[in-house]
Amino acid sequence: MSTNKGHITQFIEKYYLHFNAAALVDAAKGYEDQLNNGAKMLVSLAGAMSTAELGKIFAEMIRQDKVHIISCTGANLEEDIMNLVAHSHYKRVPNYRDLTPQEEWDLLEKGLNRVTDTCIPEEEAFRRIQEHIVKIWKDAEAKGERYLPHEYMYKLLLSGVLEEYYEIDLKDSWMYAAAEKNLPIVCPGWEDSTMGNIFASYVLKGELKASTMKSGIEYMTFLADWYTENSEKGIGFFQIGGGIAGDFPICVVPMLYQDMERTDTPFWSYFCQISDSTTSYGSYSGAVPNEKITWGKLDINTPKFIIESDATIVAPLIFAYLLGM
């Protein structure tokens, strides 16, 4: 057991010895080995990890250079900022399983959009951001400039226009930590988010051009260049949840190897997925890591870990281990 690490690390090394608990420790040690060998790490965020306030520990992972690129859904991109500017207006609903359709409707009428046991306040969260991000979109278009979705969000955060609304400690925002470092982000399917929907509405109204927002194809080419430039000592893949946040970036390797015919492209050097998706017929999120070998994503010898558990429990423990807590 480590003696130079913190109490959380010592606890999990002493008591997390079997099954999913042991897989958690193995994955954390594998992640640490990657960093010690000079490899870089991609972390993908699916689900509602920002609303789950993963930023409280993930921001520190970013500050300490233990994550080098992020792939996330549009929801995670914006919901970290929503929590930053509207935290006190969120409403927790512990008995969400007992809500009737009428009670769900009542939440909508109050402008509360529910994510499991947590309601995001529409007016304070969405609209506070909308007012300022639309101006940034329009200013870029007026100058003939185009950016990726996360680059606009970085501009928003670094401009300081949201400071008057801050309701949490800035160090707990992973997006702000990422913006400060100009950390590479891939945000596939950004259109499937509140800000994506808002952007589309301005296109429909003729107030913005769709081309002012760079596309998902441009995200893939951006990722392809980044992977090529940074894979000398390996790049690991740490996947939280499933879906497009994981599937999109992992495909960059077979794309480079097969479609670009760059046969010297290295496979991902580490793979871990935290998921509560059970293995099932045709499921991608529930597919075991070995299936990815057949798609040219992972090598036979790539260290592979799957932790079938709740990411809101597992991810903070692995990050705590990596931070020496």
XYZ file of N, CA and C in Angstrom, residues 16 18-31 237-243 250 270-280 283-292 298 302-311 314-315 318:
174
model
N -10.319 -2.117 -1.898
C -10.883 -2.380 -3.228
C -10.066 -3.494 -3.893
N -11.458 -6.734 -5.195
C -12.095 -7.713 -6.078
C -13.166 -7.061 -6.948
N -13.458 -7.739 -8.062
C -14.559 -7.394 -8.951
C -14.418 -5.953 -9.478
N -15.527 -5.195 -9.522
C -15.443 -3.829 -10.053
C -14.514 -2.953 -9.230
N -14.445 -3.209 -7.935
C -13.558 -2.424 -7.084
C -12.101 -2.626 -7.487
N -11.718 -3.874 -7.739
C -10.346 -4.155 -8.167
C -10.077 -3.577 -9.558
N -11.080 -3.635 -10.437
C -10.926 -3.065 -11.776
C -10.672 -1.564 -11.694
N -11.314 -0.904 -10.725
C -11.097 0.529 -10.516
C -9.629 0.802 -10.182
N -9.075 0.031 -9.261
C -7.673 0.226 -8.851
C -6.739 -0.090 -10.012
N -6.998 -1.189 -10.707
C -6.157 -1.566 -11.848
C -6.158 -0.464 -12.904
N -7.335 0.085 -13.187
C -7.449 1.135 -14.204
C -6.710 2.395 -13.774
N -6.821 2.740 -12.496
C -6.126 3.926 -11.981
C -4.614 3.755 -12.086
N -4.131 2.560 -11.743
C -2.683 2.295 -11.835
C -2.232 2.294 -13.294
N -3.082 1.763 -14.184
C -2.752 1.768 -15.603
C -2.668 3.182 -16.159
N -3.585 4.038 -15.735
C -3.585 5.451 -16.129
C -2.283 6.105 -15.643
N -6.883 6.372 -23.655
C -8.287 6.720 -23.863
C -9.064 6.359 -22.608
N -9.514 7.361 -21.868
C -10.250 7.145 -20.619
C -11.682 7.608 -20.853
N -12.583 6.652 -20.962
C -13.946 6.930 -21.398
C -14.936 6.876 -20.237
N -15.579 8.004 -19.985
C -16.608 8.080 -18.949
C -17.962 8.035 -19.628
N -18.671 6.930 -19.461
C -19.942 6.730 -20.142
C -19.721 6.176 -21.532
N -20.703 6.332 -22.402
C -20.608 5.784 -23.747
C -20.910 6.841 -24.784
N -21.639 6.448 -25.807
C -22.140 7.394 -26.782
C -21.090 8.067 -27.641
N -12.445 7.864 -30.688
C -11.688 6.609 -30.774
C -11.512 6.185 -32.232
N -3.814 2.803 -24.216
C -4.514 2.440 -22.963
C -5.983 2.654 -23.224
N -6.815 1.814 -22.629
C -8.249 2.022 -22.760
C -8.949 1.657 -21.461
N -9.793 2.576 -20.993
C -10.645 2.294 -19.831
C -12.003 2.909 -20.079
N -13.043 2.144 -19.775
C -14.397 2.678 -19.860
C -15.127 2.438 -18.548
N -15.728 3.510 -18.048
C -16.639 3.409 -16.898
C -18.040 3.483 -17.461
N -18.804 2.445 -17.275
C -20.134 2.427 -17.879
C -21.067 1.521 -17.093
N -22.331 1.917 -17.054
C -23.335 1.025 -16.457
C -24.122 0.312 -17.558
N -23.625 0.411 -18.811
C -24.247 -0.321 -19.919
C -23.766 -1.768 -19.887
N -24.689 -2.678 -19.759
C -24.306 -4.084 -19.761
C -24.112 -4.556 -21.199
N -23.276 -5.565 -21.375
C -23.038 -6.129 -22.700
C -24.356 -6.647 -23.260
N -24.685 -6.188 -24.465
C -25.981 -6.579 -25.040
C -25.851 -6.676 -26.549
N -25.078 -3.345 -28.932
C -24.785 -2.121 -28.185
C -23.325 -1.730 -28.352
N -23.064 -0.440 -28.618
C -21.676 0.041 -28.640
C -21.202 0.346 -27.225
N -22.020 1.062 -26.464
C -21.605 1.435 -25.108
C -21.374 0.210 -24.239
N -22.092 -0.867 -24.534
C -21.940 -2.080 -23.750
C -20.970 -3.084 -24.335
N -20.307 -2.712 -25.427
C -19.361 -3.646 -26.067
C -18.103 -3.776 -25.217
N -17.598 -4.992 -25.099
C -16.366 -5.192 -24.333
C -15.192 -4.634 -25.140
N -14.118 -4.199 -24.456
C -12.995 -3.565 -25.159
C -12.405 -4.394 -26.292
N -12.373 -5.738 -26.148
C -11.764 -6.569 -27.190
C -12.432 -6.417 -28.552
N -13.727 -6.077 -28.552
C -14.425 -5.870 -29.817
C -13.758 -4.760 -30.634
N -13.157 -3.790 -29.921
C -12.521 -2.653 -30.596
C -11.257 -3.072 -31.353
N -7.907 -0.636 -30.988
C -7.001 -1.076 -29.923
C -6.128 -2.222 -30.432
N -2.879 -3.679 -25.917
C -3.307 -2.449 -25.247
C -3.891 -2.795 -23.874
N -3.431 -2.144 -22.790
C -4.064 -2.372 -21.485
C -5.532 -1.942 -21.545
N -6.424 -2.857 -21.191
C -7.853 -2.599 -21.334
C -8.569 -2.819 -20.002
N -9.418 -1.886 -19.645
C -10.154 -1.971 -18.382
C -11.597 -1.549 -18.630
N -12.517 -2.259 -17.993
C -13.911 -1.835 -18.010
C -14.448 -1.922 -16.591
N -15.028 -0.834 -16.127
C -15.578 -0.767 -14.775
C -17.078 -0.562 -14.927
N -17.837 -1.592 -14.630
C -19.283 -1.539 -14.822
C -19.928 -0.988 -13.557
N -19.968 0.325 -13.495
C -20.476 0.988 -12.300
C -20.899 2.403 -12.653
N -21.309 3.142 -11.649
C -21.767 4.519 -11.812
C -20.558 5.443 -11.892
N -20.436 6.172 -13.005
C -19.270 7.039 -13.210
C -19.182 8.155 -12.184
N -17.228 6.330 -9.515
C -15.929 5.781 -9.895
C -14.930 6.850 -10.333
N -15.355 7.746 -11.217
C -14.412 8.722 -11.789
C -13.735 9.571 -10.712
N -10.937 7.502 -9.058
C -9.756 7.319 -9.901
C -8.970 8.621 -9.988
